[in-house]
Structure formats: C-alpha cells, structure tokens
Coordinates of C-alpha atoms in Angstrom, one line a residue:
M1 CA 79.5 94.6 90.0
N2 CA 82.4 96.3 88.3
E3 CA 82.6 99.0 91.0
K4 CA 82.8 96.3 93.7
R5 CA 85.5 94.5 91.7
N6 CA 87.5 97.7 91.4
L7 CA 87.1 98.3 95.2
F8 CA 88.3 94.8 96.0
K9 CA 91.2 95.2 93.7
A10 CA 92.1 98.5 95.3
F11 CA 91.9 96.9 98.7
W12 CA 94.2 94.1 97.7
N13 CA 96.7 96.4 96.2
L14 CA 96.8 98.4 99.5
F15 CA 96.8 95.2 101.6
K16 CA 99.3 92.9 100.0
D17 CA 102.5 95.0 100.1
Y18 CA 103.1 94.8 103.9
W19 CA 102.4 91.1 104.1
S20 CA 105.0 90.4 101.5
S21 CA 107.5 92.9 102.7
E22 CA 110.7 92.5 104.7
E23 CA 108.5 92.4 107.9
K24 CA 106.2 89.7 106.6
W25 CA 107.3 86.9 108.9
K26 CA 107.0 89.0 112.1
A27 CA 103.6 90.4 110.9
R28 CA 102.3 87.0 109.9
G29 CA 103.4 85.4 113.1
L30 CA 101.8 88.1 115.2
L31 CA 98.6 87.9 113.2
A32 CA 98.5 84.1 113.6
F33 CA 98.9 84.5 117.4
V34 CA 96.1 87.1 117.5
I35 CA 93.8 84.8 115.5
A36 CA 94.7 81.9 117.8
L37 CA 93.7 84.0 120.9
N38 CA 90.4 84.8 119.2
F39 CA 89.8 81.1 118.6
A40 CA 90.6 80.5 122.3
M41 CA 88.0 83.1 123.2
V42 CA 85.4 81.2 121.2
W43 CA 86.3 77.9 123.0
F44 CA 85.7 79.6 126.4
L45 CA 82.4 81.0 125.2
V46 CA 81.3 77.4 124.3
Q47 CA 82.3 76.3 127.8
I48 CA 80.3 79.2 129.3
N49 CA 77.4 78.2 127.1
T50 CA 77.5 74.7 128.5
W51 CA 77.7 76.2 132.0
Y52 CA 74.3 77.9 131.4
N53 CA 72.7 74.4 131.1
E54 CA 74.3 73.1 134.3
F55 CA 73.7 76.3 136.3
Y56 CA 70.0 76.8 135.4
N57 CA 69.2 73.1 135.7
S58 CA 70.6 73.2 139.2
L59 CA 68.5 76.2 140.0
Q60 CA 65.4 74.5 138.7
E61 CA 66.1 71.4 140.8
Y62 CA 66.9 73.5 143.9
Q63 CA 70.4 71.9 144.1
S64 CA 72.0 74.4 146.5
D65 CA 75.1 72.3 146.9
L66 CA 76.0 72.9 143.3
F67 CA 75.5 76.7 143.4
W68 CA 78.9 77.8 144.7
P69 CA 80.9 75.2 142.7
L70 CA 79.2 76.4 139.5
V71 CA 79.8 80.0 140.5
G72 CA 83.4 79.2 141.0
K73 CA 83.6 77.4 137.6
F74 CA 82.1 80.5 135.9
T75 CA 84.6 82.8 137.7
G76 CA 87.5 80.7 136.4
L77 CA 86.1 80.6 132.8
A78 CA 85.3 84.3 132.9
F79 CA 88.8 85.3 134.2
C80 CA 90.6 83.3 131.5
Y81 CA 88.3 84.8 128.9
I82 CA 89.0 88.3 130.1
V83 CA 92.8 87.8 130.0
I84 CA 92.7 86.4 126.5
A85 CA 90.3 89.2 125.3
V86 CA 92.6 91.9 126.7
Y87 CA 95.8 90.6 125.1
S88 CA 93.9 89.9 121.9
V89 CA 93.1 93.6 121.6
Y90 CA 96.6 94.7 122.8
L91 CA 98.5 92.5 120.3
R92 CA 96.1 93.5 117.5
Q93 CA 96.9 97.1 118.3
L94 CA 100.7 96.3 118.3
L95 CA 100.3 94.8 114.8
E96 CA 98.3 97.8 113.8
I97 CA 101.0 100.3 114.7
R98 CA 103.7 98.2 113.0
W99 CA 101.6 98.0 109.8
R100 CA 100.8 101.7 109.9
T101 CA 104.4 102.6 110.5
W102 CA 105.5 100.6 107.5
M103 CA 102.8 102.0 105.2
T104 CA 103.4 105.6 106.4
K105 CA 107.1 105.4 105.7
N106 CA 106.4 104.0 102.2
Y107 CA 103.8 106.6 101.4
L108 CA 106.0 109.4 102.6
S109 CA 108.9 108.1 100.5
A110 CA 106.6 107.9 97.5
W111 CA 105.2 111.4 98.1
M112 CA 108.6 113.0 98.7
G113 CA 110.5 110.9 96.2
N114 CA 111.2 112.4 92.7
Q115 CA 109.4 115.6 93.9
T116 CA 106.1 113.9 93.6
Y117 CA 104.6 116.2 96.2
Y118 CA 105.2 119.1 93.7
H119 CA 103.5 117.4 90.8
L120 CA 100.6 116.3 93.0
K121 CA 99.8 119.8 94.3
N122 CA 97.0 120.4 91.9
S123 CA 95.8 116.8 91.2
T124 CA 95.2 115.4 94.7
D125 CA 93.2 117.0 97.5
N126 CA 94.7 116.9 101.0
P127 CA 97.6 114.4 100.6
D128 CA 98.5 115.1 104.2
Q129 CA 95.2 113.7 105.3
R130 CA 95.7 110.6 103.2
I131 CA 99.0 109.8 104.9
S132 CA 98.2 111.0 108.5
E133 CA 94.6 109.8 108.8
D134 CA 93.5 107.4 106.1
I135 CA 96.5 105.0 106.5
G136 CA 95.7 104.7 110.2
S137 CA 92.0 104.1 109.4
F138 CA 92.7 101.6 106.7
V139 CA 95.0 99.5 108.9
G140 CA 92.7 99.7 112.0
L141 CA 89.5 98.9 110.2
T142 CA 91.0 96.2 108.1
L143 CA 92.4 94.3 111.1
Q144 CA 89.2 94.8 113.0
L145 CA 87.1 93.4 110.2
I146 CA 89.4 90.5 109.2
I147 CA 90.0 89.3 112.8
G148 CA 86.3 89.8 113.6
F149 CA 85.2 87.9 110.5
L150 CA 87.5 84.9 111.3
R151 CA 86.3 84.9 114.9
Q152 CA 82.7 84.9 113.8
I153 CA 83.3 82.1 111.4
T154 CA 84.7 80.0 114.3
T155 CA 81.8 81.0 116.5
L156 CA 79.4 79.9 113.8
V157 CA 81.0 76.5 113.4
A158 CA 81.3 75.9 117.2
F159 CA 77.8 77.1 118.2
G160 CA 76.2 75.9 115.0
F161 CA 76.8 72.3 116.2
V162 CA 75.6 73.2 119.7
L163 CA 72.4 74.8 118.3
W164 CA 71.7 71.9 116.0
E165 CA 71.8 69.5 118.9
L166 CA 69.8 71.6 121.2
S167 CA 67.0 72.6 118.8
G168 CA 66.0 69.0 118.1
A169 CA 63.5 68.4 115.4
F170 CA 60.4 70.3 114.3
T171 CA 57.5 68.5 112.7
L172 CA 55.5 70.4 110.1
D173 CA 52.0 69.1 109.2
L174 CA 51.0 69.9 105.7
G175 CA 47.6 68.3 104.9
G176 CA 48.3 65.1 106.7
M177 CA 51.9 64.9 105.4
E178 CA 54.4 65.4 108.2
I179 CA 57.8 67.0 107.4
V180 CA 60.5 66.7 110.0
I181 CA 63.1 69.5 110.1
S182 CA 66.1 68.6 112.1
G183 CA 68.1 71.5 113.7
Y184 CA 65.2 73.8 112.7
M185 CA 66.5 76.7 114.8
F186 CA 69.9 76.7 113.0
W187 CA 68.1 76.8 109.6
F188 CA 65.9 79.6 110.8
S189 CA 68.9 81.6 112.0
L190 CA 70.6 81.1 108.7
I191 CA 67.6 82.3 106.7
Y192 CA 67.0 85.2 109.1
S193 CA 70.6 86.4 108.9
G194 CA 70.8 86.0 105.1
A195 CA 67.7 88.1 104.6
G196 CA 69.0 90.7 107.1
T197 CA 72.4 91.0 105.4
F198 CA 70.7 91.6 102.0
L199 CA 68.3 94.2 103.4
V200 CA 71.0 96.1 105.3
H201 CA 72.9 96.5 102.1
L202 CA 69.9 98.0 100.4
V203 CA 69.3 100.4 103.3
G204 CA 72.9 101.5 103.9
R205 CA 74.8 101.2 100.5
K206 CA 74.7 105.0 100.0
L207 CA 76.8 105.5 103.2
I208 CA 80.0 104.7 101.3
G209 CA 79.8 107.7 99.0
L210 CA 78.6 110.0 101.8
Q211 CA 81.5 108.9 104.1
F212 CA 84.0 109.7 101.2
D213 CA 82.5 113.1 100.6
Q214 CA 82.3 113.9 104.3
Q215 CA 86.1 113.4 104.8
R216 CA 86.8 115.5 101.7
Y217 CA 84.6 118.4 102.9
E218 CA 86.0 118.3 106.4
A219 CA 89.6 118.4 105.0
D220 CA 88.7 121.3 102.7
F221 CA 87.2 123.3 105.6
R222 CA 90.4 122.7 107.7
F223 CA 92.6 123.7 104.7
A224 CA 90.8 127.0 104.4
M225 CA 91.4 127.8 108.0
M226 CA 95.0 126.7 107.7
R227 CA 95.5 129.1 104.7
V228 CA 94.3 132.0 106.9
R229 CA 96.8 131.1 109.6
E230 CA 99.6 130.9 107.0
N231 CA 98.7 134.2 105.3
S232 CA 97.3 136.1 108.3
E233 CA 99.4 139.2 107.6
S234 CA 98.4 139.6 104.0
I235 CA 94.7 139.1 104.9
A236 CA 95.0 141.7 107.7
F237 CA 96.5 144.2 105.3
Y238 CA 93.7 143.6 102.8
R239 CA 91.1 143.7 105.5
G240 CA 90.0 140.4 103.9
E241 CA 88.0 139.0 106.9
K242 CA 84.7 139.2 105.1
S243 CA 85.9 137.4 102.1
E244 CA 87.5 134.7 104.2
M245 CA 84.3 134.3 106.2
E246 CA 82.5 133.7 102.9
T247 CA 85.0 131.0 102.1
F248 CA 84.6 129.4 105.6
T249 CA 80.8 129.6 105.3
E250 CA 80.7 128.1 101.9
R251 CA 83.0 125.2 102.8
F252 CA 81.3 124.6 106.2
K253 CA 78.0 124.6 104.4
N254 CA 79.2 121.6 102.3
V255 CA 80.2 119.8 105.6
I256 CA 76.8 120.4 107.2
Q257 CA 74.8 119.5 104.1
N258 CA 76.6 116.3 103.5
F259 CA 76.5 115.4 107.2
R260 CA 72.7 115.9 107.2
K261 CA 72.5 113.4 104.4
L262 CA 74.8 111.1 106.4
M263 CA 72.6 111.5 109.4
T264 CA 69.5 110.5 107.4
K265 CA 71.0 107.4 106.0
T266 CA 72.6 106.4 109.3
K267 CA 69.1 106.9 111.0
H268 CA 67.6 104.5 108.4
L269 CA 70.4 102.0 109.0
N270 CA 70.1 102.2 112.8
F271 CA 66.4 101.7 112.7
Y272 CA 66.9 98.6 110.7
V273 CA 70.0 97.3 112.6
N274 CA 68.4 97.9 116.1
G275 CA 65.1 96.4 115.1
Y276 CA 66.9 93.4 113.6
G277 CA 68.9 93.0 116.8
Q278 CA 65.9 93.3 119.2
A279 CA 63.9 90.8 117.1
A280 CA 66.8 88.3 117.5
V281 CA 66.3 88.4 121.3
I282 CA 62.7 87.2 121.4
V283 CA 62.7 84.9 118.3
P284 CA 64.8 82.1 119.9
L285 CA 62.6 82.2 123.0
I286 CA 59.4 81.8 120.9
L287 CA 61.0 79.0 118.8
A288 CA 62.3 77.0 121.9
A289 CA 59.3 77.6 124.2
P290 CA 57.1 74.8 122.8
R291 CA 59.7 72.2 123.6
Y292 CA 60.2 73.6 127.1
F293 CA 56.4 73.5 127.8
R294 CA 56.3 69.9 126.5
N295 CA 59.0 69.1 129.1
E296 CA 61.4 68.1 126.3
I297 CA 64.0 70.4 127.7
Q298 CA 64.6 71.9 131.1
L299 CA 65.2 75.6 132.0
G300 CA 68.9 75.1 131.6
G301 CA 68.4 73.7 128.1
L302 CA 66.2 76.7 127.2
M303 CA 68.8 79.2 128.4
Q304 CA 71.6 77.3 126.7
T305 CA 69.5 77.2 123.5
M306 CA 68.9 81.0 123.6
S307 CA 72.6 81.7 124.3
A308 CA 73.7 79.4 121.4
F309 CA 71.1 81.0 119.1
G310 CA 72.4 84.4 120.0
R311 CA 76.0 83.4 119.2
V312 CA 75.0 81.9 115.9
Q313 CA 72.9 84.9 115.1
D314 CA 75.7 87.3 115.9
A315 CA 78.1 85.3 113.7
L316 CA 75.7 85.2 110.8
S317 CA 74.8 88.9 111.3
Y318 CA 78.4 90.0 111.2
F319 CA 78.0 92.0 108.0
V320 CA 74.7 93.6 109.3
D321 CA 76.4 94.8 112.5
S322 CA 79.6 95.9 110.6
Y323 CA 78.0 97.6 107.7
A324 CA 78.8 101.1 108.8
T325 CA 82.4 100.0 109.5
I326 CA 82.6 98.4 106.0
A327 CA 81.2 101.6 104.5
N328 CA 83.9 103.7 106.3
L329 CA 86.6 101.3 105.1
A330 CA 85.4 101.5 101.5
A331 CA 85.6 105.3 101.6
V332 CA 89.1 105.1 103.0
I333 CA 90.1 102.6 100.3
S334 CA 88.8 104.9 97.6
R335 CA 90.7 107.9 99.0
L336 CA 94.0 106.0 99.4
A337 CA 93.6 104.3 96.0
G338 CA 93.1 107.6 94.4
F339 CA 96.2 109.0 96.0
T340 CA 98.2 106.0 95.0
D341 CA 96.9 106.2 91.4
H342 CA 98.0 109.9 91.2
V343 CA 101.4 109.0 92.5
E344 CA 101.7 106.3 89.8
E345 CA 100.6 108.7 87.2
V346 CA 103.3 111.1 88.2
K347 CA 105.9 108.4 88.0
K348 CA 104.9 107.8 84.4
I349 CA 105.4 111.4 83.5
E350 CA 108.6 111.6 81.6
S351 CA 110.3 114.8 80.5
N352 CA 111.6 114.9 77.0
V353 CA 114.4 117.1 78.2
K354 CA 117.7 115.2 77.8
K355 CA 120.4 115.8 80.3
S356 CA 124.1 115.2 79.7
F357 CA 127.5 116.5 80.7
A358 CA 129.5 119.4 79.3
D359 CA 132.2 121.8 80.5
N360 CA 129.7 124.5 81.2
L361 CA 126.0 125.2 81.1
K362 CA 124.6 124.5 77.6
I363 CA 121.0 124.6 76.5
S364 CA 120.1 123.2 73.1
E365 CA 116.8 123.4 71.2
L366 CA 114.8 123.8 74.4
N367 CA 111.0 124.1 74.0
I368 CA 108.7 124.8 76.9
F369 CA 104.9 124.6 77.0
L370 CA 102.1 125.1 79.3
P371 CA 99.8 122.1 80.1
N372 CA 97.2 123.5 77.7
G373 CA 99.7 123.3 74.9
R374 CA 100.6 127.0 74.7
E375 CA 104.2 127.5 73.7
L376 CA 106.3 129.7 76.1
L377 CA 109.7 129.1 74.6
K378 CA 110.9 127.8 71.3
K379 CA 114.2 126.3 70.4
L380 CA 116.3 128.1 73.0
S381 CA 120.0 127.5 72.6
L382 CA 122.7 129.2 74.6
N383 CA 126.2 128.6 76.0
L384 CA 126.9 130.2 79.4
E385 CA 130.6 130.2 80.3
N386 CA 131.6 129.2 83.8
A387 CA 131.8 132.0 86.4
K388 CA 129.6 134.2 84.2
S389 CA 126.1 135.4 85.1
L390 CA 122.8 135.5 83.1
L391 CA 119.8 137.7 83.8
V392 CA 116.4 136.4 82.5
T393 CA 114.0 139.2 81.8
G394 CA 110.6 139.7 80.2
L395 CA 107.0 140.6 81.0
S396 CA 105.1 138.8 83.7
G397 CA 103.7 135.5 82.5
C398 CA 106.3 135.1 79.7
G399 CA 107.8 131.9 81.2
K400 CA 110.8 133.1 83.2
S401 CA 110.1 131.1 86.3
T402 CA 108.9 128.2 84.2
L403 CA 112.4 128.2 82.5
L404 CA 114.0 127.8 85.9
R405 CA 111.6 125.0 86.8
T406 CA 112.6 123.3 83.6
L407 CA 116.3 123.7 84.4
A408 CA 115.6 122.3 87.9
G409 CA 113.9 119.3 86.3
I410 CA 110.5 119.8 87.9
W411 CA 108.6 121.0 84.8
S412 CA 107.6 118.1 82.5
Y413 CA 106.1 120.0 79.6
A414 CA 109.4 120.6 77.8
S415 CA 111.8 119.1 75.3
G416 CA 115.4 119.7 74.3
E417 CA 118.7 119.2 76.0
I418 CA 120.4 120.7 79.1
D419 CA 124.1 120.0 79.9
L420 CA 126.1 120.7 83.0
P421 CA 129.5 119.7 84.2
K422 CA 129.6 116.2 85.8
N423 CA 129.3 116.3 89.7
S424 CA 128.5 120.0 89.6
K425 CA 126.7 121.3 92.7
V426 CA 123.5 123.2 91.9
M427 CA 121.3 125.4 94.1
F428 CA 117.9 126.9 93.3
L429 CA 116.4 129.8 95.3
P430 CA 112.7 130.6 94.9
Q431 CA 111.3 134.1 95.4
K432 CA 109.8 133.2 98.8
P433 CA 112.4 131.1 100.8
Y434 CA 111.1 128.1 102.7
L435 CA 111.9 128.0 106.4
P436 CA 111.3 124.7 108.1
L437 CA 110.0 124.3 111.6
G438 CA 112.6 124.1 114.3
S439 CA 115.7 126.0 115.3
L440 CA 117.2 128.9 113.4
R441 CA 120.2 126.6 112.8
R442 CA 118.0 124.2 110.9
A443 CA 116.5 127.0 108.9
L444 CA 119.9 128.4 108.0
I445 CA 121.5 125.1 106.8
Y446 CA 118.4 123.9 105.0
P447 CA 118.2 121.5 103.0
A448 CA 121.2 120.0 104.8
A449 CA 120.6 117.9 107.9
E450 CA 121.7 119.2 111.4
V451 CA 124.2 116.4 111.7
D452 CA 126.0 117.9 108.7
A453 CA 125.9 121.4 110.0
P454 CA 129.2 123.4 110.2
S455 CA 130.4 124.9 113.5
D456 CA 128.5 127.7 115.2
E457 CA 131.4 130.0 114.5
K458 CA 131.0 129.4 110.8
L459 CA 127.3 129.9 111.0
K460 CA 127.6 133.1 112.9
E461 CA 130.2 134.4 110.4
I462 CA 127.9 133.6 107.5
L463 CA 124.9 135.4 109.2
K464 CA 127.1 138.5 109.6
L465 CA 128.1 138.4 105.9
A466 CA 124.4 138.3 105.0
D467 CA 123.8 141.4 107.1
L468 CA 121.9 139.4 109.8
P469 CA 124.2 139.9 112.8
E470 CA 121.3 140.1 115.2
L471 CA 120.5 136.5 114.6
A472 CA 124.0 135.2 115.4
D473 CA 123.1 134.4 119.0
K474 CA 119.7 132.7 118.2
L475 CA 120.9 129.6 116.4
D476 CA 119.3 127.3 119.0
V477 CA 116.0 129.2 119.3
A478 CA 113.2 127.1 117.9
D479 CA 110.2 129.1 116.5
D480 CA 108.2 129.7 113.4
W481 CA 110.9 131.8 111.7
S482 CA 108.8 132.4 108.6
K483 CA 106.5 134.5 110.8
I484 CA 109.2 136.2 112.7
L485 CA 111.6 137.3 109.9
S486 CA 110.6 139.9 107.4
G487 CA 110.6 139.1 103.6
G488 CA 113.9 140.8 103.2
E489 CA 115.5 139.0 106.1
Q490 CA 114.2 135.7 104.8
Q491 CA 115.8 136.4 101.4
R492 CA 119.1 137.4 103.0
L493 CA 119.0 134.1 105.0
A494 CA 118.6 132.3 101.7
F495 CA 121.7 134.0 100.5
A496 CA 123.5 132.8 103.6
R497 CA 122.5 129.3 102.6
I498 CA 124.2 129.8 99.3
L499 CA 127.4 130.8 101.0
L500 CA 127.3 127.7 103.2
A501 CA 126.5 125.3 100.4
E502 CA 129.1 126.8 98.0
P503 CA 127.4 125.6 94.8
N504 CA 128.9 125.7 91.3
Y505 CA 125.6 126.9 89.7
I506 CA 123.2 129.2 91.4
F507 CA 119.7 129.8 90.0
L508 CA 117.7 132.7 91.6
D509 CA 114.0 133.3 90.9
E510 CA 113.4 136.9 91.9
S511 CA 115.2 136.0 95.1
T512 CA 116.0 139.6 95.9
S513 CA 112.5 141.1 95.2
A514 CA 112.0 142.0 98.9
L515 CA 115.3 143.8 99.2
D516 CA 116.0 147.4 98.5
E517 CA 118.2 148.0 95.4
P518 CA 121.4 148.9 97.3
R519 CA 121.2 145.8 99.5
E520 CA 120.2 143.7 96.4
I521 CA 123.4 144.7 94.7
E522 CA 125.3 144.1 97.9
M523 CA 124.1 140.5 98.0
Y524 CA 125.1 139.8 94.4
K525 CA 128.5 141.3 95.0
L526 CA 128.8 139.1 98.1
L527 CA 128.2 136.0 96.0
K528 CA 130.8 137.1 93.4
E529 CA 133.3 137.8 96.1
K530 CA 132.9 134.6 98.2
L531 CA 132.1 132.3 95.2
P532 CA 134.0 133.7 92.3
Q533 CA 133.9 130.4 90.3
A534 CA 130.1 130.1 90.6
T535 CA 127.8 130.6 87.6
I536 CA 124.7 132.6 88.3
V537 CA 121.3 132.6 86.5
S538 CA 118.8 135.1 87.8
V539 CA 115.2 136.0 87.0
G540 CA 114.4 139.7 87.8
H541 CA 112.7 142.8 86.7
R542 CA 114.8 145.7 88.1
S543 CA 117.1 147.5 85.7
T544 CA 119.8 147.7 88.4
L545 CA 120.4 144.0 88.1
F546 CA 122.1 144.5 84.7
Q547 CA 125.2 146.0 86.5
V548 CA 125.8 142.6 88.3
H549 CA 125.2 140.3 85.3
D550 CA 127.2 139.6 82.1
T551 CA 124.4 138.6 79.8
E552 CA 120.6 138.9 79.3
L553 CA 118.1 136.4 78.0
K554 CA 114.9 138.3 77.2
L555 CA 111.7 136.3 76.7
S556 CA 108.7 137.5 74.8
G557 CA 106.2 135.0 76.0
D558 CA 105.2 133.8 72.4
G559 CA 108.1 131.5 72.1
N560 CA 110.7 134.0 70.9
W561 CA 113.7 135.1 72.8
N562 CA 116.8 137.2 72.6
F563 CA 120.3 136.6 74.1
R564 CA 122.8 139.4 74.4
A565 CA 125.8 140.6 76.4
V566 CA 125.2 143.5 78.8
N567 CA 128.6 144.0 80.4

C-alpha cells in the first residue's frame, strides 16, 4: 500500500506543475474541450445503440420502406461520430505537445541550471533518456488514460441506464421463494468486471518492474555503443574490439533476459485479457436469450441489449484493458521521479566554501576532500597578485584538478574561503576541450552565442594567432570538429577562445598536454602578450612550464602543500 501511495504522490508531483503554470488556462480550456468532445462521442454511441433496436425490428417485421431511411440515419450519426472522434484525437495531441514542450523546457533548465548535469553524472543513469523519451511517454500515457477514464465513466452512466431498462427483471426461485432482480444484466456486468479487474492485477502486477528494468537495460546498451562511437580512435589504437564486444554482449544479454521475462508475463496477461474479452461477447447473448425466446423482446431489443451490455462491459473493464498501459506509465513515473529526486538532492548540496570579493585572488583555510572523506588538501592559504601566474604541480591523484574544480565552484566537498575581484571575468579550460556540434564559428566562440560573435575578420585573426591559419576560411563549415581536429589543434582552438573572451583570470587544467613543448611555451607567451593583465593558474607536469610561471604550488596528496616563487 505504501508503494502505491508513493507512486501516486510521484505522479501528482509530476502532473500538477503544468496545470498550475502560466499556461494553465489555455491547457485547462483545451482539456475541457477534448473532454466535451468525448462526451459528445458517447451521446452519438447512445443514439447508434437506439438505432440498432429500430433497424433490426424493421428487418424482423420485413418493413422494407424503413430500410433506406434507417441506413441514412445511421450514415448521419456515423459521420458526426467520425468527425468528433478525429478532432478529439487531434486536439488531445495538440495538448500533449504543449504539455511536453513545457515539461521538457523545465527539465532541461533544471538539468543544466547550477551545473546539475555535472553533479548528476554518477548518480542518475541516462538523464538524456529521461528528458527525451520519458517526458513524452508520461504526457501521452497520462492524457490517454485520464481522457479514456472520463469517457468510460460517461459511457457507464449513459449505457447503464439503457441496459437497466432493457434487461428487465430476473426471477430466481429458491425453494419456493421467488427473488426478483431488476436490471440483472447490469448487476452481472458489474460483478464480472470487478472480478476481472482484481484478477488482471494479480496476473500483471509484475509488469511494472519489468517495464522499468527493460527501459534501463535498453538505455545501457545504447550508451555502450555510443561510447564506442565517441572513442573510436582510442579503441582502434588499442585493438579493443574484443573487449567492447564483451561489453555489448553482456549488456544485450540483460536486455534479452529481461525481455523474455516481460514476454512471459505479457503472455499470461494476454491469455487472461483475451479470454475475458471473448467471454464478454457470448455472455450477454446467453443472458438475454431467454427473454427473446419468450417473446418478451424482439430481435432489435436483443441486438440493442447486446450492444448496451458491450458498452457497459467495456467501461467497467477499463482497467483490465488498460493494465499494460498503466504498468508502462508506472515505470515511466518511477524513472522521472527518480531523476527529479536526484535533481532536488543536488540542489540541497551546499558547499562550505565562502566566496567574497578582494583586490586579487586570495585563498584562505581551504580544505578539500574526496566523497569518501579522504583529505586532499588542508588549510591552503595563498595570495596571488594580479597579472601573476601560478603553476600547480604534484603527483597524479594528489588533487590538482580537484583544486581547480573547487575554484570553479563545481566541487562540493570543500570548506574555506575564495576571494576574487568584483565583476572579474573568469575562464576555465579543461584538458580536453569541448567542441559543440555545428559550425566552426560556434566551436570557436563557445560558450558565447553566435549572436554575440565578433566579426569574421576578428575570428580569422585569432585563429592565425593560435597557429590555426588553415581554419580561417572554414568558419561556416558545420561538422563534428571534435573528430576532425587533432588533440593539439583542439587545445590551440581553446586558447583562441581565451583571446576572444579576454578574461581577467584564466585557469588551465593541463590544457597544453597535447602540444609539443616549444608550442606550449608559445601559447603561454601569446597569452601574456595579448592579455598582460590576466592572472593565470595552471595545472601541469612538464618542467618547461616553470619558465612561464611566477610561482609554484606543490601538492603532496596527503593534505600538505608548498607554495614558492620560481621566477
């Protein structure tokens, strides 16, 4: 019961935001119109049900003069029903795309805001699938089930009265005592459907967990293949095809094994649902036949009774017929709720690093830890004058890159104080530059938008300064530049970004590791020549870097550190 309550709570949390948003009145109005169309469809079905009585009675009485008028009446009713049914689906889909658009924008904002995507990288599997697929499934399935449920409730009420009147009374003789049951077919339909709904839950309840696992295994398999595509060159150099095939086989095995379980449970459910549906075809005929043979109703009444019973049965069997859809929705809700919970957890993570303003870069009593509690840096304090440069050194794993993450504000396991001048412009460069999809211009000016791009002449000049003159005439060429440019070219492109952005503080995390030493020194001298007022903090291993830095911060990895002047 608690699990069901949590699932409903998760559904409500996902559902309510859009319907109370700035689009609520448009959304509510459109939903009300769609529901009204579905009510109109039920009304036309009632009219068609009445037509059955008239038409089959006229056939039984051989009233040929009524045949074509009744065919014309049916044609008119059917035409109106078809038009309403088509626009009901069309407008529901319009509401669906509006709702999905709103949710997608909000989820993207939450994912990208405050660098949540970075903090979620190890805690949430396949966040891209949550946003690209699960939101669409949630919206589509929710509208389908809600509108379908309201329609079936209306059908139940409308045809329930019809079935009650048509079924008449059933007299049950119990040892000389007669019990008269009015509307007996309605009561039988109610009992039949109630039992069917309970049994279908027993048969199909495990589908929810299996649907959840199937989506996860499918996403893991796609991710493994995507990793090969992104790292094809490294894998080719290693001749790692056999290892990658082992990974593919292992992950695909999970897909197949879970799908076989899903097949088995779906088979059991389909046996039950189809058997239940076929029994519902013959049952009303058996129940109504005695009255027909006693001449209490005509053929038209029999056909109308069967049609009404079928409508009532469909309405009462809504959860039986929709169980697989409900199971799929429950799995989608679980995945989206898990993603939302992780996003909320990230929002609650507060760094104990205080940030304030000073005339230059000042670090006071800075402590940095790993998530397991291991101390990387203890009580670091330093004062770096403006236009000076600092080289951070130490063995691999001692915390050099983690120090830069802390300075960037994306590492939460830290305490202390970091001060920078007010309104200072800061730029961080990782070891492997990120090149977005699109034109070379977009890759060059990243993270700025193209609307803020400088002139082509300026961009070409910067490319030449970064020793990339061959790219000057390719600004409008759109391609996957991360696959076209070598590691060294990508790093020189990142230096070109610095020259364009003209930051006051530049933080470089082994950002010249793919360059030869002479070109590495050339890039640093270029920064000092073009941005003489910029303060530079670098992480590096090469001894040649000392000649282009003023001070060194050496980390030991056990919390200790040493700060000294080198030039």
